[in-house]
mmCIF file of C-alpha atoms in Angstrom:
data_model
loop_
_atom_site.group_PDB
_atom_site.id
_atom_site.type_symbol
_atom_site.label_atom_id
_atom_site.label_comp_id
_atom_site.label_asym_id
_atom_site.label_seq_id
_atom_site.Cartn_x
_atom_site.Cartn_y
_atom_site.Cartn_z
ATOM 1 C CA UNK A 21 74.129 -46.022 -49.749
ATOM 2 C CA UNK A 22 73.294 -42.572 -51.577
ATOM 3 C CA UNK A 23 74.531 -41.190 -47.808
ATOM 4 C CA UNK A 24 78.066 -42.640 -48.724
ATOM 5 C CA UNK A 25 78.291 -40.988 -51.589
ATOM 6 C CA UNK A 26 77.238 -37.678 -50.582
ATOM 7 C CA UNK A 27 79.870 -37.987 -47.867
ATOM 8 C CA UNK A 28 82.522 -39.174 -50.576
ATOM 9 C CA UNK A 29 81.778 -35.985 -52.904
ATOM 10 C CA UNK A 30 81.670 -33.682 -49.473
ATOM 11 C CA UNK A 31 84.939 -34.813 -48.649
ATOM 12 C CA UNK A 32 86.248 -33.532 -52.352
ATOM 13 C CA UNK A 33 84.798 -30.073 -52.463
ATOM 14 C CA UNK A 34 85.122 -28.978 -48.061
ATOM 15 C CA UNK A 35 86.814 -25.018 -49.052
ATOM 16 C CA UNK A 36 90.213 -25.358 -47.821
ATOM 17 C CA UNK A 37 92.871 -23.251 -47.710
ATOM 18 C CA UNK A 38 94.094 -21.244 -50.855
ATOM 19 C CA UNK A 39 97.756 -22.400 -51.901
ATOM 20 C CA UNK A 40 98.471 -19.347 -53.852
ATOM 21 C CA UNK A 41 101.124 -18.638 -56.271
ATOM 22 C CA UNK A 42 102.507 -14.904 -57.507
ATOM 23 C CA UNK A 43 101.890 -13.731 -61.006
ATOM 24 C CA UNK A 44 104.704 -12.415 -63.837
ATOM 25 C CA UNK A 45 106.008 -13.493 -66.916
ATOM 26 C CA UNK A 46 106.521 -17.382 -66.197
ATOM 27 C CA UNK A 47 103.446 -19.236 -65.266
ATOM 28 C CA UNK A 48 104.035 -21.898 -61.970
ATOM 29 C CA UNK A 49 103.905 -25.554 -62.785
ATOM 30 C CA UNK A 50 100.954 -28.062 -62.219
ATOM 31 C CA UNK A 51 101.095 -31.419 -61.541
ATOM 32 C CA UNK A 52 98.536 -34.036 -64.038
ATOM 33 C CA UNK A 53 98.716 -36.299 -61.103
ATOM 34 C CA UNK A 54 95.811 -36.850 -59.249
ATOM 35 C CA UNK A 55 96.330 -34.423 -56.552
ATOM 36 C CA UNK A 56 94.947 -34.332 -53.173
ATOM 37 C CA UNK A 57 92.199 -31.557 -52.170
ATOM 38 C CA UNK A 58 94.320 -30.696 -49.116
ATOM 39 C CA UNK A 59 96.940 -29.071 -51.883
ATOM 40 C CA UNK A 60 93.663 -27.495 -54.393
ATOM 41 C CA UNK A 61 90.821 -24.865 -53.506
ATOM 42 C CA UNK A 62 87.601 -25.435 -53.948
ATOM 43 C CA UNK A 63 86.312 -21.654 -53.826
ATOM 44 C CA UNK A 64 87.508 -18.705 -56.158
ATOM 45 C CA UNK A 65 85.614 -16.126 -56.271
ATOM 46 C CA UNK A 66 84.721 -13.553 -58.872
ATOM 47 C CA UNK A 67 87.324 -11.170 -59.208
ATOM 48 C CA UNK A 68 86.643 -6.853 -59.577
ATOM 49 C CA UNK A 69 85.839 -5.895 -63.316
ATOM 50 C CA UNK A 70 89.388 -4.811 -64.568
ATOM 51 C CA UNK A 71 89.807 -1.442 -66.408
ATOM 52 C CA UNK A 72 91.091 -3.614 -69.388
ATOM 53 C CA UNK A 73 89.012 -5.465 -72.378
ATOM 54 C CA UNK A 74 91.239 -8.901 -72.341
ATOM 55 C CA UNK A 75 90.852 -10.828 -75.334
ATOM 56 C CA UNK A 76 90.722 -15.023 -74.192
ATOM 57 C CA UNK A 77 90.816 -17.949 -76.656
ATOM 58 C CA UNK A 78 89.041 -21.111 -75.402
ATOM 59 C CA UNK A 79 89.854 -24.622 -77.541
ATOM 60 C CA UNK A 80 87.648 -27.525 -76.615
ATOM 61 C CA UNK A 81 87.279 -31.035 -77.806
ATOM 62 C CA UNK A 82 83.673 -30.467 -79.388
ATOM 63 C CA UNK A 83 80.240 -29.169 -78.373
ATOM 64 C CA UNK A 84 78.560 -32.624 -79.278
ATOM 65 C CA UNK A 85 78.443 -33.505 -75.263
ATOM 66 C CA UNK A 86 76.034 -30.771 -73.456
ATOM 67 C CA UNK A 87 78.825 -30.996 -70.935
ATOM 68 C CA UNK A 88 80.796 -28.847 -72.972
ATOM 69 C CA UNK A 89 77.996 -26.591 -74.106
ATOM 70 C CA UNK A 90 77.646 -26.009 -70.200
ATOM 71 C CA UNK A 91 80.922 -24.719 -69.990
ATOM 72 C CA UNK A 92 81.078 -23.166 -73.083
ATOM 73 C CA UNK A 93 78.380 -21.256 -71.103
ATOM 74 C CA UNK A 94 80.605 -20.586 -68.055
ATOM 75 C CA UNK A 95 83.411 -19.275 -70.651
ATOM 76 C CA UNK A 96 81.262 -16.981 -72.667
ATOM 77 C CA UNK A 97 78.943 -15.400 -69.676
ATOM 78 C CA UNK A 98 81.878 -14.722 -67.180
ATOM 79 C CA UNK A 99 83.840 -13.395 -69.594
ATOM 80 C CA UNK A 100 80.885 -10.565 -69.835
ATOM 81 C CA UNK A 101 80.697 -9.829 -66.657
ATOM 82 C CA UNK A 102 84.476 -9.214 -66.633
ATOM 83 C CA UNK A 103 84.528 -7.209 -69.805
ATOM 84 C CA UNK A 104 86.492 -9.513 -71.778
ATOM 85 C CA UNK A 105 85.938 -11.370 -75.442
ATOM 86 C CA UNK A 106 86.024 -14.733 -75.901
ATOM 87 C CA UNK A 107 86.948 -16.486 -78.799
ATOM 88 C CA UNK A 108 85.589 -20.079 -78.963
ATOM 89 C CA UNK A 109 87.210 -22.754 -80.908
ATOM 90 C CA UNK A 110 85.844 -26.670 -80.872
ATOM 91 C CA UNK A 111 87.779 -29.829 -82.644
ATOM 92 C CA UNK A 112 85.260 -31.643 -83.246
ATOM 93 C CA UNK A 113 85.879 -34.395 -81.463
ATOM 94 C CA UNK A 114 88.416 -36.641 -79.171
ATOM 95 C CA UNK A 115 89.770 -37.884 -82.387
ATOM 96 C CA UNK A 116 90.756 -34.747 -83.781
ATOM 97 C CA UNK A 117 93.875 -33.692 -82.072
ATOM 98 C CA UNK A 118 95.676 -31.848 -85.352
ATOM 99 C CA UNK A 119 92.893 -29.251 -85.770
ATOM 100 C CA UNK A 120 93.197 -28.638 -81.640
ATOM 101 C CA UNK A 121 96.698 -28.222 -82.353
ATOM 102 C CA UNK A 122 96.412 -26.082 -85.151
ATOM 103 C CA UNK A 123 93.720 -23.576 -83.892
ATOM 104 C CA UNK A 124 95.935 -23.154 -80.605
ATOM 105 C CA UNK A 125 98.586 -22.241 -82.745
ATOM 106 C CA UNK A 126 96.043 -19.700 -84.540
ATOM 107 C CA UNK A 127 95.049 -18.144 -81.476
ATOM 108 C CA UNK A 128 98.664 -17.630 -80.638
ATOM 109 C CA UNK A 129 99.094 -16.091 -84.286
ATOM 110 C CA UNK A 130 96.299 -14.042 -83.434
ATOM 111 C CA UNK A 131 97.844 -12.754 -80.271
ATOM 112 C CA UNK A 132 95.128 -13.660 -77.730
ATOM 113 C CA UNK A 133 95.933 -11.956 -74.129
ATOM 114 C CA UNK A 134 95.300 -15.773 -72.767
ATOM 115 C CA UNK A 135 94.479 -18.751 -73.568
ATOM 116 C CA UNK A 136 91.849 -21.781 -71.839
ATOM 117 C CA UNK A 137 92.258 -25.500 -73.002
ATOM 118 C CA UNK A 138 90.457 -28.450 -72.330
ATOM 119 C CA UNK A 139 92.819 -31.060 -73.853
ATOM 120 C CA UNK A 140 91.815 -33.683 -76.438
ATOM 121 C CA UNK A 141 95.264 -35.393 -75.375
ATOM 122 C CA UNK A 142 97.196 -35.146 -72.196
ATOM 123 C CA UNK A 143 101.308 -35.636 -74.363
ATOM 124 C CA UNK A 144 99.265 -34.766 -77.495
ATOM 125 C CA UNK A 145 98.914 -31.190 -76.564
ATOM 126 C CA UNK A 146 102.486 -30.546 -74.869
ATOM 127 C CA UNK A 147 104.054 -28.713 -78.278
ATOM 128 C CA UNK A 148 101.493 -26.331 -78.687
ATOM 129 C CA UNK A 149 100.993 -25.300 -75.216
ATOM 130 C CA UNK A 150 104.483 -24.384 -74.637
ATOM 131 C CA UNK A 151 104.524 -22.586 -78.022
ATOM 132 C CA UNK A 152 101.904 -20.665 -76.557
ATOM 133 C CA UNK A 153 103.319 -19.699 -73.372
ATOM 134 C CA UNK A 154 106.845 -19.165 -75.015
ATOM 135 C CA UNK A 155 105.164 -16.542 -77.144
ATOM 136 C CA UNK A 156 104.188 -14.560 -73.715
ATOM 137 C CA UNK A 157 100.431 -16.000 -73.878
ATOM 138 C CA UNK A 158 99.677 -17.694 -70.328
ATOM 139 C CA UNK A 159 97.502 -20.854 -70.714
ATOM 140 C CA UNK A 160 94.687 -22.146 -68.404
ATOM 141 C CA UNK A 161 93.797 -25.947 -68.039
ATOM 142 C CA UNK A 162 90.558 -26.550 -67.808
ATOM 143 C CA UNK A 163 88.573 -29.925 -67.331
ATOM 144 C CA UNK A 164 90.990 -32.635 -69.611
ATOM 145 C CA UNK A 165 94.417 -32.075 -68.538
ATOM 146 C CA UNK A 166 97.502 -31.513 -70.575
ATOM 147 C CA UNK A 167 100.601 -33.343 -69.614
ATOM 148 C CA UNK A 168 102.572 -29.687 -70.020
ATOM 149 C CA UNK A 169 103.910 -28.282 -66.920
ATOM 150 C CA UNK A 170 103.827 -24.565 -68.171
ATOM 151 C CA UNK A 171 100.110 -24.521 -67.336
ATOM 152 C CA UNK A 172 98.966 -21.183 -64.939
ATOM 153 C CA UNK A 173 96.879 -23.387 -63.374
ATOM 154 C CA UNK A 174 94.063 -26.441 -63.632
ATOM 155 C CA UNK A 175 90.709 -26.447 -62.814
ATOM 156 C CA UNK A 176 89.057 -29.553 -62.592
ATOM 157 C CA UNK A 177 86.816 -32.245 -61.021
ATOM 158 C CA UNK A 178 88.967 -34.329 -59.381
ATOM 159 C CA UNK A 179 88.702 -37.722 -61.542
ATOM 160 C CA UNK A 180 90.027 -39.890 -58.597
ATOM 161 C CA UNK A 181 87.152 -39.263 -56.523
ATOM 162 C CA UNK A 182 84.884 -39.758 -59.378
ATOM 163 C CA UNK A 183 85.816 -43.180 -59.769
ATOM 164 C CA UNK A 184 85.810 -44.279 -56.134
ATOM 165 C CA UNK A 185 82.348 -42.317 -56.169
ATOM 166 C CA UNK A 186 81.279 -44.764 -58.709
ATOM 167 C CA UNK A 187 82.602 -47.540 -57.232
ATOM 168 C CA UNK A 188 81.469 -47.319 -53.783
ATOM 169 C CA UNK A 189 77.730 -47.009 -54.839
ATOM 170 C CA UNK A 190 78.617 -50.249 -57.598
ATOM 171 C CA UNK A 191 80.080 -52.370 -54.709
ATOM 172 C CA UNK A 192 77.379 -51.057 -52.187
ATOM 173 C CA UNK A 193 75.118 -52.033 -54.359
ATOM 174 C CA UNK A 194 76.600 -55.574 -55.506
ATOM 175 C CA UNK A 195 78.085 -56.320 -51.813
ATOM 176 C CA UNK A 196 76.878 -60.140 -52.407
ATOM 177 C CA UNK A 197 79.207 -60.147 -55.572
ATOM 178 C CA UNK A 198 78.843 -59.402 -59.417
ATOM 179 C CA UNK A 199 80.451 -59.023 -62.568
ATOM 180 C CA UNK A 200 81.255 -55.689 -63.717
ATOM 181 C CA UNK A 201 82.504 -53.580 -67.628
ATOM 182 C CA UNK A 202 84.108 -50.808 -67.973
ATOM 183 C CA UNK A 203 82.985 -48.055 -70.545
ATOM 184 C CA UNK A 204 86.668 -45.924 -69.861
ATOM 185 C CA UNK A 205 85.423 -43.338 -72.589
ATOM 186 C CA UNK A 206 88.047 -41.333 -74.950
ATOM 187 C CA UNK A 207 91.773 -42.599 -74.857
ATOM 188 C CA UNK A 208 94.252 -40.479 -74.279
ATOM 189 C CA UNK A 209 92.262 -38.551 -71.873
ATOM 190 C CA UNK A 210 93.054 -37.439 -67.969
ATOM 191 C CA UNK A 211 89.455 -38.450 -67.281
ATOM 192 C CA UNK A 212 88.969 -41.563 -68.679
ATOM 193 C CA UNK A 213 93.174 -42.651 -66.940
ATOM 194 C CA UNK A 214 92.301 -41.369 -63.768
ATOM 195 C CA UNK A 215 88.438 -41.865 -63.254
ATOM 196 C CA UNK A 216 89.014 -45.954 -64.452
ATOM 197 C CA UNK A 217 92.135 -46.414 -62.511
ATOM 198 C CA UNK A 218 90.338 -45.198 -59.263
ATOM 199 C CA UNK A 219 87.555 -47.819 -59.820
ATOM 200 C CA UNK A 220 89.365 -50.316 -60.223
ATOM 201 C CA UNK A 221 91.479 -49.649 -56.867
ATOM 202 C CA UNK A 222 88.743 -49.005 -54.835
ATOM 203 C CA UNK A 223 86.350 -51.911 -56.237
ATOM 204 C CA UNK A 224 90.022 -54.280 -55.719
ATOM 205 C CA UNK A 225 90.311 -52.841 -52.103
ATOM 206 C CA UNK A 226 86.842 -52.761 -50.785
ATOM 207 C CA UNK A 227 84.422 -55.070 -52.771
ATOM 208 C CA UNK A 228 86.583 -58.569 -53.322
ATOM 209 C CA UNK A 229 83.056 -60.235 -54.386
ATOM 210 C CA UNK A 230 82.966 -58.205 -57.161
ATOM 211 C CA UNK A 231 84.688 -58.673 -60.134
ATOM 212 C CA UNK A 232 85.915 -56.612 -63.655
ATOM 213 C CA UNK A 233 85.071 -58.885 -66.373
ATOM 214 C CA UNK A 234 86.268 -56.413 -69.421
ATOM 215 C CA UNK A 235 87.138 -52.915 -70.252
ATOM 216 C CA UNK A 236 86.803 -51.130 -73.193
ATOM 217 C CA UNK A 237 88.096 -47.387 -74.105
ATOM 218 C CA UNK A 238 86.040 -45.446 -77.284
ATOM 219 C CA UNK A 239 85.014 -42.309 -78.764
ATOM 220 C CA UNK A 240 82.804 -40.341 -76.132
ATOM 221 C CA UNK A 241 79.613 -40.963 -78.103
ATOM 222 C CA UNK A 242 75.641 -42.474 -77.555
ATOM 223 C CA UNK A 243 76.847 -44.440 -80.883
ATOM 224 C CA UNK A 244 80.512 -46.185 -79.064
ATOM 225 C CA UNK A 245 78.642 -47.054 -75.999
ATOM 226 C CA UNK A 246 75.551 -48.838 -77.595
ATOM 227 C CA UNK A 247 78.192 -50.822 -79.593
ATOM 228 C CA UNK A 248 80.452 -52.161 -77.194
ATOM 229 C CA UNK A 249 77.832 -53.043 -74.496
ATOM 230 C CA UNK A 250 75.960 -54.575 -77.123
ATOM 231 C CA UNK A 251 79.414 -56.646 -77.397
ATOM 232 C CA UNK A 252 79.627 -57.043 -74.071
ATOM 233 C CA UNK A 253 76.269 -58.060 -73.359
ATOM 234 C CA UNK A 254 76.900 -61.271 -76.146
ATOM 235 C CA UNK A 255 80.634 -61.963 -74.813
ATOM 236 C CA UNK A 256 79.361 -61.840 -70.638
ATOM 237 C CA UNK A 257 76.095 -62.998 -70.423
ATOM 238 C CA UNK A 258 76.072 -62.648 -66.645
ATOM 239 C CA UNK A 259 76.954 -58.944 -66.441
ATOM 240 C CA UNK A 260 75.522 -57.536 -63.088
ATOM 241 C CA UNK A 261 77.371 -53.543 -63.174
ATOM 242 C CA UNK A 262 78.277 -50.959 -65.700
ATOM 243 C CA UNK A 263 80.738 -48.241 -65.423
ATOM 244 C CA UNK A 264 81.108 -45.247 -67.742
ATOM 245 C CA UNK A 265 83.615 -43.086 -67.390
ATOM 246 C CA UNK A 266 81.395 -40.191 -68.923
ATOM 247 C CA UNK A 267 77.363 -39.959 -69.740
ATOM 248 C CA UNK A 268 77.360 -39.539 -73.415
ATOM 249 C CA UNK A 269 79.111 -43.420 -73.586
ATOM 250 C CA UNK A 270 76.209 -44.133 -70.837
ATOM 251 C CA UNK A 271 73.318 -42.989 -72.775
ATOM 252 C CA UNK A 272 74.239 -45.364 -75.780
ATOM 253 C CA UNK A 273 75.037 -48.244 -72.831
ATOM 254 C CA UNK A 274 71.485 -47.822 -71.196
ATOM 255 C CA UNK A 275 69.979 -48.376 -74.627
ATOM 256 C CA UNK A 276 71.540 -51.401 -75.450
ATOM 257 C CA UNK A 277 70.402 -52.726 -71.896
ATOM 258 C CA UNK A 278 66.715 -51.560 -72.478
ATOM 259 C CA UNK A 279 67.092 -53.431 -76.050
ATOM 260 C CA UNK A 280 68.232 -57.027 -73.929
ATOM 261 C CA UNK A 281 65.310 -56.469 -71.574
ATOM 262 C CA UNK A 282 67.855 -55.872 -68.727
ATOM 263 C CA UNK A 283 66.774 -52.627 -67.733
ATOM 264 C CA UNK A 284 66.699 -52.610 -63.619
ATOM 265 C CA UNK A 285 68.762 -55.829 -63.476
ATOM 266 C CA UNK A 286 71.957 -54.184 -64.036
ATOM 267 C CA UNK A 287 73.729 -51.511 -62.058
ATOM 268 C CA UNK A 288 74.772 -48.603 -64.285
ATOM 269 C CA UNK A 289 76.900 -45.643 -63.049
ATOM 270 C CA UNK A 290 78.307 -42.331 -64.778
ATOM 271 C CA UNK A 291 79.453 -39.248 -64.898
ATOM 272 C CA UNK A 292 77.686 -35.907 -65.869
ATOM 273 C CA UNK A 293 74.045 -35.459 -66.672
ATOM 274 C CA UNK A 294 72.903 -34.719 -70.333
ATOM 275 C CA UNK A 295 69.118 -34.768 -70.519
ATOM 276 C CA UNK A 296 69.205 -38.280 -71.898
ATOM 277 C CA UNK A 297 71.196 -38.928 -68.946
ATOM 278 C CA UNK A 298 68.297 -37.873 -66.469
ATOM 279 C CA UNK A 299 65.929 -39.574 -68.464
ATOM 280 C CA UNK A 300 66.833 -43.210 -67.624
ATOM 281 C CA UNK A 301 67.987 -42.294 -64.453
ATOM 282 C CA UNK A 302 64.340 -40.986 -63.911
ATOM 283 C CA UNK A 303 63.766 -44.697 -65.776
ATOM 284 C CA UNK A 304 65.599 -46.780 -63.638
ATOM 285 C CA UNK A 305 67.653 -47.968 -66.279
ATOM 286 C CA UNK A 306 70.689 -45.345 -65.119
ATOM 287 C CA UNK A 307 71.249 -45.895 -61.283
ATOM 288 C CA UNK A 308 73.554 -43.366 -60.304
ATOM 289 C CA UNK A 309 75.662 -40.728 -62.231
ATOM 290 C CA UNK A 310 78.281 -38.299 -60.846
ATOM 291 C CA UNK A 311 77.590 -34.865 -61.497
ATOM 292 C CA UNK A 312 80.631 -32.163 -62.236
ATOM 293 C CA UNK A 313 80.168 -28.193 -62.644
ATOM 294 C CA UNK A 314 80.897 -27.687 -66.238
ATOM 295 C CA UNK A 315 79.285 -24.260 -66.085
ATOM 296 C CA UNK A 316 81.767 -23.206 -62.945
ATOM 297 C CA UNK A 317 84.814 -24.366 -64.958
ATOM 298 C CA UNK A 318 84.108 -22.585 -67.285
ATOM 299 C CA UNK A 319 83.594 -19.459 -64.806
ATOM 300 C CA UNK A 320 87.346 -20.021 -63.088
ATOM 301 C CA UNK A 321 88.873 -20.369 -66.104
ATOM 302 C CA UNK A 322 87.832 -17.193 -67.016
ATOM 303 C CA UNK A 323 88.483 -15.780 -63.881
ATOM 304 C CA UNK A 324 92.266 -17.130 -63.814
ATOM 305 C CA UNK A 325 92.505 -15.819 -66.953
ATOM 306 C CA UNK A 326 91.829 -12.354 -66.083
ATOM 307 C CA UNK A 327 93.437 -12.316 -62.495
ATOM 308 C CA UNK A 328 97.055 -14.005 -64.161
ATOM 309 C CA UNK A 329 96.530 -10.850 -66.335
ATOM 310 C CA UNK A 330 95.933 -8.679 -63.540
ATOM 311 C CA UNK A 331 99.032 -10.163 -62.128
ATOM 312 C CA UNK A 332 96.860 -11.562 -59.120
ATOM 313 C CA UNK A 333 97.323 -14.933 -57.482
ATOM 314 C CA UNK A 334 96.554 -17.603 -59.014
ATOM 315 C CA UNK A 335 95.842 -21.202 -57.343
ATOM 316 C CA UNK A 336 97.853 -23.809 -59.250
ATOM 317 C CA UNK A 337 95.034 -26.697 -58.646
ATOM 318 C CA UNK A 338 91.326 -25.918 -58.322
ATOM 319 C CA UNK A 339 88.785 -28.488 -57.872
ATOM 320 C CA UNK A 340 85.254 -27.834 -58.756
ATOM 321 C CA UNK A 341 82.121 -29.407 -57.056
ATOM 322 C CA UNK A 342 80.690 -32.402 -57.348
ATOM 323 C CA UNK A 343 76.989 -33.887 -56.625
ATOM 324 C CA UNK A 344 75.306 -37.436 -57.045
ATOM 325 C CA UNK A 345 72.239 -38.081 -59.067
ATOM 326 C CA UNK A 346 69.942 -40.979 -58.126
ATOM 327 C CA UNK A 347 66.367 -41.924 -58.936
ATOM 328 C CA UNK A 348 65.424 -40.518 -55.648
ATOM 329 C CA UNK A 349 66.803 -36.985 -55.620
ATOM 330 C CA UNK A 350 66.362 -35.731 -58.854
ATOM 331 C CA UNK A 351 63.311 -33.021 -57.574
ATOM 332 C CA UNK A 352 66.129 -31.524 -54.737
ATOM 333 C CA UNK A 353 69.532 -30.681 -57.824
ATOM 334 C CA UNK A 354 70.423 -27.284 -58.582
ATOM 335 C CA UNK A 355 71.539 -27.406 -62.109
ATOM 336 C CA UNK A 356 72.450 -23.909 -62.499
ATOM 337 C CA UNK A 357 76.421 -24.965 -62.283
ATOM 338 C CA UNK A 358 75.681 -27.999 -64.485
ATOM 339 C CA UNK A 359 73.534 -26.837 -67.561
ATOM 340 C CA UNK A 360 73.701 -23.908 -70.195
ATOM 341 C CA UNK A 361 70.282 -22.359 -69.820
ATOM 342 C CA UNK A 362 67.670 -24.101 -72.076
ATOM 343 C CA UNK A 363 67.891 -22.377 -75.469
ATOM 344 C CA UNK A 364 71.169 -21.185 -75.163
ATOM 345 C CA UNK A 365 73.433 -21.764 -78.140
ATOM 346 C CA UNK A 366 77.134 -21.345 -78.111
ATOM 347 C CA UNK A 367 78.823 -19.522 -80.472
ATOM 348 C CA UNK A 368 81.865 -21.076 -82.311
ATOM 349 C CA UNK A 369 84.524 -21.532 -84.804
#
C-alpha cells in the first residue's frame, strides 16, 4: 500500500525534459489546468550569481501555516545566495484578498524588478497581476495559482496527483467499502479545485465500495477543521475516511476524532506536514499525509525570478517533489525541502 504511493509520487517528479521558453519584454503564458508532467520539469537548478542586486517582492496568503514559513524560507535564503532583496508581504489569510491586491499594487508602485505570488484567489488576482506585468514587472506563480495568463511561469506541486495520492492509499485502505468527507480547505483556491476533484475521480474510478458522504470547503485553519468534522461526525455517524485537502484543516480534524474516541478507526489523509501534523501521524490518529517542497518553491521562484531578469529561459510549468508520510517511515524523511530550520523566523510586512 505505502509502495503504491511511492510509485504514484515517483511517477510526478521522474526529471524530464526542459520545455523552455525565451526571455524579453512579454512573459509566455501558463495554463491553471492541471497539466501533465510530460509538458513541466521537475529539476532547475541554481543559476550563476548575476552581477546585478535584483530587488523581488513576494505576496503570500499568510504565515499562520508553517507551510508558508517553509517557503518563505526558500524565498528569503535563495535570494542571498543570488544577491538579491526580498521584500515579503503576507495577507493574512485566504479571506483577505483586498489587502493581497493592494500590496501587489504597492510593490508595483514601488518598482520591484519582479514579482512572486502565491494567490489567495485564482480570478481574484487576475487585475492586479496584469497591472503588474503591464507596468514592465514580470510575475512568478508560485504554489496557489492565478487564473492570469501573463504569468512567467508556475511552480507548483501538481494538485492532481495529490489527490489521487490520497485516494489510492483511502481506497487501498477501505477496499471492503466505507464512507468517506471531504475537508476541500480554502475556496477559491487551485489546491483545494484540483486536489478534491482528483479524489473524487480516482475514488469514482477505482474504489466503487467506497463512498463520499459530504464535502465541506473552509478557512485553512486547526479551528475550521475541528468544527466541521465535529459536524460531520454528529450528521454521519458511520464515517470510515477523512480527506483534507491541506494539514492545517487536518490537525483540527484529528482532534475532533481523538475527542469521539475514534482515533485509529478512521482513515485520515493530508497534505503537508506541520509539526502537529507529524504528531498524530506518529499517533496513529493521522494515517497518511502528502508531503510538498515548500522550501524548493520558494528556491525556483527565486531562481525564475532572477534568470527572466537575466533574460534566460524560463520553463513555463515546474513541478516540485513530492513524498508520503506514514506511521512507518517517519525515521527515513529528509525535511530539509519541507521545513524552515527550527528557530527561523521570517521577516514580513
Amino acid at each position: 500500500m505505502d509502495n503504491l504511493i511511492r510509485r504514484c509520487a515517483a511517477a510526478s517528479v521522474v526529471a524530464l525534459m526542459m520545455a523552455g521558453c525565451g526571455g524579453g519584454t512579454q512573459p509566455p503564458a501558463a495554463s491553471s489546468a492541471p497539466v501533465s508532467p510530460a509538458n513541466a520539469v521537475t529539476e532547475y537548478p541554481r543559476p550563476a550569481k548575476p552581477a546585478k542586486s535584483y530587488r523581488i517582492g513576494v505576496s503570500i496568503p499568510h504565515l499562520a501555516n508553517p507551510h508558508y514559513v517553509g517557503q518563505a524560507y526558500g524565498y528569503i535564503d535563495e535570494a542571498q545566495q543570488l544577491g538579491a532583496q526580498i521584500t515579503l508581504l503576507e495577507a493574512g489569510g485566504y479571506e483577505h484578498l483586498d489587502k493581497q491586491v493592494s500590496q501587489m499594487e504597492d510593490l508595483v508602485a514601488s518598482r520591484v524588478d519582479a514579482i512572486i505570488i502565491a494567490a489567495i484567489s485564482g480570478p481574484g488576482t487576475v487585475g492586479a497581476v496584469e497591472a503588474a506585468v503591464a507596468a514592465g514587472i514580470p510575475v512568478i506563480n508560485v504554489n496557489v495559482m492565478t487564473d492570469s495568463d501573463k504569468v512567467v511561469t508556475r511552480i507548483r506541486s501538481d494538485d492532481d496527483v495529490i489527490g489521487r495520492m490520497q485516494a489510492d492509499f483511502m481506497g487501498e485502505r477501505l477496499k471492503s467499502g466505507g464512507n468517506v468527507v471531504m475537508l476541500r480547505g480554502a475556496p477559491g483556491t487551485s489546491w483545494a479545485e484540483i486536489r478534491g476533484n482528483a479524489f473524487r475521480q480516482q475514488i469514482a474510478a477505482k474504489y466503487p465500495t467506497v463512498k463520499i458522504l459530504g464535502e465541506q470547503y473552509s478557512q485553512s485553519t486547526p479551528a475550521d477543521g475541528l468544527r466541521l468534522m465535529e459536524d460531520f461526525l454528529q450528521t454521519f455517524p458511520q464515517i470510515n475516511g477523512v480527506y483534507n485537502g491541506a494539514d492545517s484543516t487536518a490537525v483540527g480534524a484529528a482532534q475532533a476524532v481523538v475527542s469521539a474516541h475514534k482515533a485509529g478507526s478512521i482513515v485520515m489523509t493530508a497534505t503537508d506536514f506541520q509539526i502537529d501534523t507529524e504528531k498524530f501521524i506518529r499517533d496513529g490518529v493521522i494515517s497518511a499525509s502528502v508531503l510538498q517542497q515548500p522550501v524548493t518553491m520558494g528556491r525556483w521562484g527565486v531562481r525564475a525570478a532572477i534568470d527572466y531578469l537575466e533574460k534566460k529561459s524560463v520553463p513555463p510549468v515546474m513541478f516540485t517533489g513530492l513524498m508520503t508520510a506514514t506511521k512507518d517511515n517517519l525515521g527515513t524523511l529528509d525535511l530539509a525541502t519541507v521545513r524552515a530550520p527550527a528557530g527561523w523566523t521570517p521577516p514580513v510586512r
